[in-house]
PDB file of C-alpha atoms and ligand atoms in Angstrom:
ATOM      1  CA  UNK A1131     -24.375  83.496-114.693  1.00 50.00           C
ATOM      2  CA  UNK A1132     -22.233  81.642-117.384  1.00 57.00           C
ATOM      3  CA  UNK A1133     -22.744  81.956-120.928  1.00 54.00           C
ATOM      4  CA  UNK A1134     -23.686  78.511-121.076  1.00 55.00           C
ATOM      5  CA  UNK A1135     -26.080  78.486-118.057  1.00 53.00           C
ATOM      6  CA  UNK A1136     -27.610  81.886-120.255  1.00 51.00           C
ATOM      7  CA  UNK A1137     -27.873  80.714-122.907  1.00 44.00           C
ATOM      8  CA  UNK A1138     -29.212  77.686-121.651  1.00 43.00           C
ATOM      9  CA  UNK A1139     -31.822  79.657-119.968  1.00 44.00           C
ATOM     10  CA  UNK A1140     -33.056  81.601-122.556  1.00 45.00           C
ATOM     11  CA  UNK A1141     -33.571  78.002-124.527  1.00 41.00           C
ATOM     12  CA  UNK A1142     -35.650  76.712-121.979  1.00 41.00           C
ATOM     13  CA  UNK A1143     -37.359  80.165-122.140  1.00 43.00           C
ATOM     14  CA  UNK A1144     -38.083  79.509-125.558  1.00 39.00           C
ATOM     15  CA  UNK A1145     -38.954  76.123-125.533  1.00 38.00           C
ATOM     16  CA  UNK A1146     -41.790  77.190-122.729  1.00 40.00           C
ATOM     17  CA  UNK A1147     -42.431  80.171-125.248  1.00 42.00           C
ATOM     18  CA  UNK A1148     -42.240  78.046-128.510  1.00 42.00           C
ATOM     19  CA  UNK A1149     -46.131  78.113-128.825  1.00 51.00           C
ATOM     20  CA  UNK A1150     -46.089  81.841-128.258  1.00 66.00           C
ATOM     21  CA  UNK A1151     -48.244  82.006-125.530  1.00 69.00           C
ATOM     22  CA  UNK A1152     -51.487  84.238-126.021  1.00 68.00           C
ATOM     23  CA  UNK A1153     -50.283  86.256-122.762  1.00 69.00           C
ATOM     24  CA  UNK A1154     -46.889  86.449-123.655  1.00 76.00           C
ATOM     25  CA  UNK A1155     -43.896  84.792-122.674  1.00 77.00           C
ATOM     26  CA  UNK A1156     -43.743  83.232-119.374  1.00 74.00           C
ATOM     27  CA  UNK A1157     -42.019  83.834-116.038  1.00 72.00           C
ATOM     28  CA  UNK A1158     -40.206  80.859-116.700  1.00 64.00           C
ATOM     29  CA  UNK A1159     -38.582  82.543-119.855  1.00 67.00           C
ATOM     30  CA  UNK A1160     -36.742  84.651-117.630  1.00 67.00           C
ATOM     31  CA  UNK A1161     -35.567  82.940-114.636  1.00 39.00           C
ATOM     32  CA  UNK A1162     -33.059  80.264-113.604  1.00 31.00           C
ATOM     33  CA  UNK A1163     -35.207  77.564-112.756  1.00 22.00           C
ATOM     34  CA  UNK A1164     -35.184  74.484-114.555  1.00 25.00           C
ATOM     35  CA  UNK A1165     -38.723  73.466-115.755  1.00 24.00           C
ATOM     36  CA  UNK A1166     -39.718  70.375-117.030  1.00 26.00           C
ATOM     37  CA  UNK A1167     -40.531  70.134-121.270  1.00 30.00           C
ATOM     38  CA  UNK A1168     -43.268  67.811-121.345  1.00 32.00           C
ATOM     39  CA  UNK A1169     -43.612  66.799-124.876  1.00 34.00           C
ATOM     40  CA  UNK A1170     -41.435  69.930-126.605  1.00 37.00           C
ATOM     41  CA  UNK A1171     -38.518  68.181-128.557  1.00 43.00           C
ATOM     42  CA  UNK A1172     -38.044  70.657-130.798  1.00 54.00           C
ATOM     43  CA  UNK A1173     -34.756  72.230-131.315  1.00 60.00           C
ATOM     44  CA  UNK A1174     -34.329  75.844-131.756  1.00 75.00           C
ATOM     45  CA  UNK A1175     -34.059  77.134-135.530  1.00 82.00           C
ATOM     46  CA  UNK A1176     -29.903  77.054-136.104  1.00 83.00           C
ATOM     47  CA  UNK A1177     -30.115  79.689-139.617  1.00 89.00           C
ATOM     48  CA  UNK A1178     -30.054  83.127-139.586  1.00 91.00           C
ATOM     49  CA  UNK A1179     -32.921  84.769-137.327  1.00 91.00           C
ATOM     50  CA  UNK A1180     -34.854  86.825-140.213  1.00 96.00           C
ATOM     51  CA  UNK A1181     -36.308  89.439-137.483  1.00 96.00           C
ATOM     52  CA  UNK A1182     -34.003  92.317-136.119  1.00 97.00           C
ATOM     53  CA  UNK A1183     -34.172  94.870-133.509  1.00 97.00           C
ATOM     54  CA  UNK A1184     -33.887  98.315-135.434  1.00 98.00           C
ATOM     55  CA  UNK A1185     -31.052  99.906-134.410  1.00 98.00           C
ATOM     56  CA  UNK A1186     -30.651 103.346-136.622  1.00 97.00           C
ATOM     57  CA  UNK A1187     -31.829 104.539-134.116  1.00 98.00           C
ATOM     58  CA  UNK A1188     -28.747 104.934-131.581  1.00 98.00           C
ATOM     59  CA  UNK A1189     -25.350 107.545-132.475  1.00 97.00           C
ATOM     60  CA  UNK A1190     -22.635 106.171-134.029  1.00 97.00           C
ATOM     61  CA  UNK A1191     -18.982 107.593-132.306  1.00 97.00           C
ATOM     62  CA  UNK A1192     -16.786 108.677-134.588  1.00 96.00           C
ATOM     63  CA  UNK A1193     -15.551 104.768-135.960  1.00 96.00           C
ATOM     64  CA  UNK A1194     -19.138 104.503-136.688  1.00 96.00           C
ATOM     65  CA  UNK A1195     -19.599 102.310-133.384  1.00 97.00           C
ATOM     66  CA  UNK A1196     -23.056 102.563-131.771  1.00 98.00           C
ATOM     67  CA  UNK A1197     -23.388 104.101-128.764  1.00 98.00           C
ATOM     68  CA  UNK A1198     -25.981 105.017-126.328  1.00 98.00           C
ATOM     69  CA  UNK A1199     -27.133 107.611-124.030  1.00 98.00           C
ATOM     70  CA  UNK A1200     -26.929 106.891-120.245  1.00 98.00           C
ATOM     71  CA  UNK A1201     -30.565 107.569-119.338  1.00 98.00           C
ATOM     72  CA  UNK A1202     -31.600 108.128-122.771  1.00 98.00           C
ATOM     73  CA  UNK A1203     -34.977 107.249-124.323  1.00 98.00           C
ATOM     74  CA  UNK A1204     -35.692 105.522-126.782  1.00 98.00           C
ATOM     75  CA  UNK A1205     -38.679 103.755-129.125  1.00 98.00           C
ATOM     76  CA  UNK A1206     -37.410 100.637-130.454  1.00 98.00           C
ATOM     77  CA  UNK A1207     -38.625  98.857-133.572  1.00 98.00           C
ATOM     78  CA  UNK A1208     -38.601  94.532-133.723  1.00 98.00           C
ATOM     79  CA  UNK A1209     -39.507  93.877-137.042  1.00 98.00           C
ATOM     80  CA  UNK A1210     -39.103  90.852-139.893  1.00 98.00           C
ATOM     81  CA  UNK A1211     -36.356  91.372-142.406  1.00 97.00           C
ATOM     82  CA  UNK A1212     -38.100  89.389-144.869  1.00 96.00           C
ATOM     83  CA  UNK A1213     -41.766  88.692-145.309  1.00 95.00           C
ATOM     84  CA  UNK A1214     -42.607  86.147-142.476  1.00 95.00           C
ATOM     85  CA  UNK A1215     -44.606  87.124-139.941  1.00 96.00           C
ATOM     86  CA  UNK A1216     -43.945  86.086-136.238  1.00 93.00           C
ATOM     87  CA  UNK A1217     -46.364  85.541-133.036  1.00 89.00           C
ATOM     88  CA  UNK A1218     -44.068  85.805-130.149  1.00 88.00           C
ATOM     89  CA  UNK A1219     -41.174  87.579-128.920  1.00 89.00           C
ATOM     90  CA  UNK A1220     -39.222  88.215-125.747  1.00 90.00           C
ATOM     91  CA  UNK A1221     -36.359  90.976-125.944  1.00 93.00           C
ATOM     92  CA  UNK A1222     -34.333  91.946-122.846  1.00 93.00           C
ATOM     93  CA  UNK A1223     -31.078  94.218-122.462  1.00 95.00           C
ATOM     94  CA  UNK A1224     -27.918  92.428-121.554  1.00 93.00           C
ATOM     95  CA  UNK A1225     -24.643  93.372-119.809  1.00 95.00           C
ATOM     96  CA  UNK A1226     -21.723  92.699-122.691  1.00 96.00           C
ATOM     97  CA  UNK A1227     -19.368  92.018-119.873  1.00 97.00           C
ATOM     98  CA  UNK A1228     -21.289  88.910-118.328  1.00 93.00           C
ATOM     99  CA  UNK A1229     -24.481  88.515-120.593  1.00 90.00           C
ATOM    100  CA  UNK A1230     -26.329  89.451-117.152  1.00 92.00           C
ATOM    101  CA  UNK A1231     -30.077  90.708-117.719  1.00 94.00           C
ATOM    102  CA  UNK A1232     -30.546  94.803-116.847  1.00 96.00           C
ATOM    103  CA  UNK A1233     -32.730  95.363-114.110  1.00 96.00           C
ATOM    104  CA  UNK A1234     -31.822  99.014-114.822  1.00 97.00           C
ATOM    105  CA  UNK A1235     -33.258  99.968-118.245  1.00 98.00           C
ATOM    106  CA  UNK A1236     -36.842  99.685-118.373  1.00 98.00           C
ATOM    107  CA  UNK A1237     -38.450  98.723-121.184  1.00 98.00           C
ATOM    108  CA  UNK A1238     -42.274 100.415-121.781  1.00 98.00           C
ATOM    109  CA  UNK A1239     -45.519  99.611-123.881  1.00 97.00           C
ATOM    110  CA  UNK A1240     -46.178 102.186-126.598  1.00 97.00           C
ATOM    111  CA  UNK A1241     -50.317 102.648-125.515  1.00 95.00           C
ATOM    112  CA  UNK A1242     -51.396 102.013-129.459  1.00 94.00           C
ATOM    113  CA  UNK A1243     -49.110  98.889-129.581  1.00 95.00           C
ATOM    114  CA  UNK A1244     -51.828  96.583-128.393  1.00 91.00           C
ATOM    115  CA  UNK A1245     -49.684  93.189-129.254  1.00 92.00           C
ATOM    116  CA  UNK A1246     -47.002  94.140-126.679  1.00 94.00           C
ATOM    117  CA  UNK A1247     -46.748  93.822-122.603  1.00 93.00           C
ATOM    118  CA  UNK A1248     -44.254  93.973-120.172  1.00 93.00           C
ATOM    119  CA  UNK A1249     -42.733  90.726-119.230  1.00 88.00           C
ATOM    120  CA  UNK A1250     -43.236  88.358-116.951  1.00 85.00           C
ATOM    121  CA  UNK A1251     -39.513  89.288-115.971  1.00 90.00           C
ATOM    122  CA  UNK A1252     -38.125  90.104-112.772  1.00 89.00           C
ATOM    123  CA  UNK A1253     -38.722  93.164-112.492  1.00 94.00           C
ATOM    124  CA  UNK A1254     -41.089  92.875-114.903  1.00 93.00           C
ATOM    125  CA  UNK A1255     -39.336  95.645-117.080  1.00 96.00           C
ATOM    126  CA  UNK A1256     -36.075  94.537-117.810  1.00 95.00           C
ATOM    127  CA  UNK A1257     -38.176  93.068-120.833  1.00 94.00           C
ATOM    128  CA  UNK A1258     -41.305  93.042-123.356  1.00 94.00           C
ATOM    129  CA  UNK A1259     -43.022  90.598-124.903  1.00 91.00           C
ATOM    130  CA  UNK A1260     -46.278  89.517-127.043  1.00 89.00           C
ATOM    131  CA  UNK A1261     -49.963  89.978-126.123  1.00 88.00           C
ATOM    132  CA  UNK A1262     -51.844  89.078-128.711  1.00 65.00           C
ATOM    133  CA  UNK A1263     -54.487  87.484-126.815  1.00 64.00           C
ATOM    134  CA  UNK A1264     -56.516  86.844-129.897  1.00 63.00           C
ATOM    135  CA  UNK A1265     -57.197  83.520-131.601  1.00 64.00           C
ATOM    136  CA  UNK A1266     -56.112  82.457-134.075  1.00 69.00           C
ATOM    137  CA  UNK A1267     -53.182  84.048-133.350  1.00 76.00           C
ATOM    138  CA  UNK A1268     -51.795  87.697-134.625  1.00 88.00           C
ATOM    139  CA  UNK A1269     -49.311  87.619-137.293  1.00 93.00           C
ATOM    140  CA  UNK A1270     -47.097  90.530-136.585  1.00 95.00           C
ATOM    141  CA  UNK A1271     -44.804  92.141-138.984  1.00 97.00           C
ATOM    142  CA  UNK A1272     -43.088  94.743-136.334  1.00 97.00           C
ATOM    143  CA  UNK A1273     -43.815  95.899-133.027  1.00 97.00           C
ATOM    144  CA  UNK A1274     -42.406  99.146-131.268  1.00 98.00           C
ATOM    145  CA  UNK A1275     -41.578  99.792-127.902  1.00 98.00           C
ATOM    146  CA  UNK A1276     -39.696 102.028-125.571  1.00 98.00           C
ATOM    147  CA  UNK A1277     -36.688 101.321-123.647  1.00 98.00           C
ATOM    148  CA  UNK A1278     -34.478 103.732-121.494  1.00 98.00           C
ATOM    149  CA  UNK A1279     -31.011 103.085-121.384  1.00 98.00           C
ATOM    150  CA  UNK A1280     -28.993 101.934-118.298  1.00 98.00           C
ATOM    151  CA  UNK A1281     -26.996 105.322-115.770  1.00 98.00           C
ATOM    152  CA  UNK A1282     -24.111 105.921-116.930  1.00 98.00           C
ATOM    153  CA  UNK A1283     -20.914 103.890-115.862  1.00 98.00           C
ATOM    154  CA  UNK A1284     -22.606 100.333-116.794  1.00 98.00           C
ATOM    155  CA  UNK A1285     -20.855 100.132-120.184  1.00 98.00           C
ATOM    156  CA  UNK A1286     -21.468  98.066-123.287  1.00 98.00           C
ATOM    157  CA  UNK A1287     -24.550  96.213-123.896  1.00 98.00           C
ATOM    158  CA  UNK A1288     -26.695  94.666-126.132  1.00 95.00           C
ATOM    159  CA  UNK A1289     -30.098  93.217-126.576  1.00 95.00           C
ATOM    160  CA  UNK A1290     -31.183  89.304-125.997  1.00 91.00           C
ATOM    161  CA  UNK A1291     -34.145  87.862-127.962  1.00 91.00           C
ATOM    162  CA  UNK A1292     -36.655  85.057-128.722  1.00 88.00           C
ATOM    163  CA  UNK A1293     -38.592  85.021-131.567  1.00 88.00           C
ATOM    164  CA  UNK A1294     -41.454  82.583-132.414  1.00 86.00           C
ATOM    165  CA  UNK A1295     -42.590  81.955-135.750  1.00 88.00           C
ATOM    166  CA  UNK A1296     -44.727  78.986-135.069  1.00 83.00           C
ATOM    167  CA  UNK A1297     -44.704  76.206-132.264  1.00 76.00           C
ATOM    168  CA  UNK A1298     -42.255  74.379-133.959  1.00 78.00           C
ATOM    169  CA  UNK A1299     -40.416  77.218-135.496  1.00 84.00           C
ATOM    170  CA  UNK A1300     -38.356  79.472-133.257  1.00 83.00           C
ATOM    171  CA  UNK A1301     -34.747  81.078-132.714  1.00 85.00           C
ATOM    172  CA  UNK A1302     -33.954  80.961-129.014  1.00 83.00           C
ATOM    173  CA  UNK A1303     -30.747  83.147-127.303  1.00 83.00           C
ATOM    174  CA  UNK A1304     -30.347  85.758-129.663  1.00 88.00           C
ATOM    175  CA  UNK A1305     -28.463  88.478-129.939  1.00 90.00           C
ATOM    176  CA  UNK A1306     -27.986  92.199-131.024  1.00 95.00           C
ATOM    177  CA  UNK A1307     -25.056  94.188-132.183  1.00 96.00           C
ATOM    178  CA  UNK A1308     -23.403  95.421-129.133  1.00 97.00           C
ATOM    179  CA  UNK A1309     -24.232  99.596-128.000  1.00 98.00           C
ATOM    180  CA  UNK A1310     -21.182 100.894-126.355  1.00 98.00           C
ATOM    181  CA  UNK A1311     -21.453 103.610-123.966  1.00 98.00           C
ATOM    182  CA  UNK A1312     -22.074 106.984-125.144  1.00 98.00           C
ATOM    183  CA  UNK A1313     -21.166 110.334-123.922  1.00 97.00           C
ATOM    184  CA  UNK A1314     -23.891 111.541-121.125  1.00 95.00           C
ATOM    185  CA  UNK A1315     -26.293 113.711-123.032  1.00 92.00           C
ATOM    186  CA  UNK A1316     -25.630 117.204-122.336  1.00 87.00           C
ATOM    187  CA  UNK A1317     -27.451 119.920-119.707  1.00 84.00           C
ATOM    188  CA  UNK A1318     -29.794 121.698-120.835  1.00 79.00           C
ATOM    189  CA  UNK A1319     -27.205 124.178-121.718  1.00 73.00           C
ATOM    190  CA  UNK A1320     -27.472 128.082-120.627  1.00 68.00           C
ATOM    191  CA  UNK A1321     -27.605 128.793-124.190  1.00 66.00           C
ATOM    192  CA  UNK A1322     -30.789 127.276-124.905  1.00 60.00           C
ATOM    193  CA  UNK A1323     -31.986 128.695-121.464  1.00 61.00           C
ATOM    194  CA  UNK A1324     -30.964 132.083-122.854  1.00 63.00           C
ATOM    195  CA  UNK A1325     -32.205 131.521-126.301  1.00 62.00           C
ATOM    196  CA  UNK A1326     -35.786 130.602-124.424  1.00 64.00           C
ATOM    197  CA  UNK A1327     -35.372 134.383-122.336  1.00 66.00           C
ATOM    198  CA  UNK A1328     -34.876 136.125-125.860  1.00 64.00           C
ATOM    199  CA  UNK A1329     -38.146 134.268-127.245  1.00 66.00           C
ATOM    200  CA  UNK A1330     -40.239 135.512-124.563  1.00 63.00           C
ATOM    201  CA  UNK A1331     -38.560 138.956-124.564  1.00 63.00           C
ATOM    202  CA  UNK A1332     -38.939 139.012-128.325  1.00 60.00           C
ATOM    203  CA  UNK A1333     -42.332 138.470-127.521  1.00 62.00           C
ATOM    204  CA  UNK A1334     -43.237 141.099-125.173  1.00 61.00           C
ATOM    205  CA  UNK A1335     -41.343 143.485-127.281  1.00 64.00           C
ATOM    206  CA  UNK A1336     -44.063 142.813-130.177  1.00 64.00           C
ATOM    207  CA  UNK A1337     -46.929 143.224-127.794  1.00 63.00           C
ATOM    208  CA  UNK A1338     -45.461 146.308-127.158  1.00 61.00           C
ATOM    209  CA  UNK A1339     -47.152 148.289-130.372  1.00 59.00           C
ATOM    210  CA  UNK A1340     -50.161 146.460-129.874  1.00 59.00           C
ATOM    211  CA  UNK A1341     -50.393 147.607-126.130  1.00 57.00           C
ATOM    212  CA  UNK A1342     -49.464 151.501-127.573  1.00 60.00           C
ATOM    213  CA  UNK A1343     -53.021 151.008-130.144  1.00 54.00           C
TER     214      UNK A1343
HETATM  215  C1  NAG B1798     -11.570 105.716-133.065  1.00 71.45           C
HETATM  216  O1  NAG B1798     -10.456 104.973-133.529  1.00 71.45           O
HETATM  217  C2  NAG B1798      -9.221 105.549-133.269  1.00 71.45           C
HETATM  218  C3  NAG B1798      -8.150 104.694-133.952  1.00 71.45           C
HETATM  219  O2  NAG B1798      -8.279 103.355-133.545  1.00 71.45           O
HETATM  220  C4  NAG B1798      -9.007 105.669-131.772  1.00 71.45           C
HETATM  221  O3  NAG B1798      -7.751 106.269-131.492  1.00 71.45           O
HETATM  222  C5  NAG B1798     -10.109 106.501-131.169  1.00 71.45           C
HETATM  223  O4  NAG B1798      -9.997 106.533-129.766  1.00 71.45           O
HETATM  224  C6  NAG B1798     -11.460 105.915-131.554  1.00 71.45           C
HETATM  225  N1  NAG B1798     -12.523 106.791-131.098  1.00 71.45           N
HETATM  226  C7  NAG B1798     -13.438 106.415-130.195  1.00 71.45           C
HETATM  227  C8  NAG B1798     -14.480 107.413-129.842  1.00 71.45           C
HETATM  228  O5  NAG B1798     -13.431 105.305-129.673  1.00 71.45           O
END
């Protein structure tokens, strides 16, 4: 898919999104079809999205470029930068080298953070979204989440989002500093395996005068 035709997309997406949906975003957030906007004339906000996916969280390489870990784990914060709250968001992991979507790097609901679901993607996983079913709706400040990184060998990427503050209020098509590809994190290495032997035979050797009582 083009830039244009993605970033097109993910405006649509928002545009369906733009009343933040009590059940999240919808399918039609993530796909290529083209739906109709009955009555949504709205334009995406054009300043500087004040909400930010944390990323501290990743390595830095040694030119202070982040990096991730092929297979690697992670819990992911989406937060405001200021002080205004927002009621919907849709963030999904992109290919830097065509903007494609991941289908490869699951992202996964934190059980206590109740205002978050997995998408209405395809698969479902390749992103999260709101569920704050409640009315009126939540307010949220920052939501976490957990996302697993792509195998190795699918090189730099970055993070796509939506963000709704209110149905007329909204920053369609955004997007994250990139993540280059780390190093593979390493085996669990035969030090640590023999470090583990020496606990348990330090161990046994201190039962040893309490076996001699
Ligand atoms: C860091 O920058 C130097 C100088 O540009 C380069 O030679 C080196 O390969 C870079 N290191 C990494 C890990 O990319």
């Amino acid at each position: 898919m083009s830039l244009a035709a993605s970033v097109l997309v993910l405006l649509l997406a928002c545009l369906y999104a733009a009343d933040a949906r009590s059940g999240g975003a919808p399918a039609a957030a993530c796909g290529t079809l083209m739906p109709d906007l009955p009555g949504h004339t709205a334009n995406g906000q054009t300043d500087p999205v004040p909400y930010e996916i944390d990323l501290t969280v990743f390595d830095e390489d040694e030119n202070g470029t982040l990096q991730y870990t092929p297979g690697g784990v992670y819990t992911l914060t989406f937060r405001r930068m200021g002080d205004v709250t927002f009621r919907g968001f849709l963030v999904r992991a992109r290919l830097a080298a065509d903007n494609s979507f991941l289908t490869n790097a699951p992202f996964a609901m934190i059980a206590s953070q109740t205002n978050t679901r997995i998408s209405s993607c395809e698969p479902a996983n390749s992103g999260i979204t709101h569920s704050n079913g409640q009315s009126p709706r939540v307010e949220l400040t920052e939501v976490r989440f957990q996302w697993t990184a792509p195998p190795a060998d699918t090189g730099p990427i970055f993070f796509g989002f939506a963000v709704v503050r209110t149905q007329q209020v909204y920053w369609a098509a955004q997007m994250s500093a990139m993540l280059k590809e780390g190093p593979p994190a390493p085996p669990a290495t035969p030090a640590a395996a023999s470090g583990l032997a020496a606990s348990v035979l330090c161990l046994l050797l201190s039962l040893v005068p309490l076996l001699q009582l």
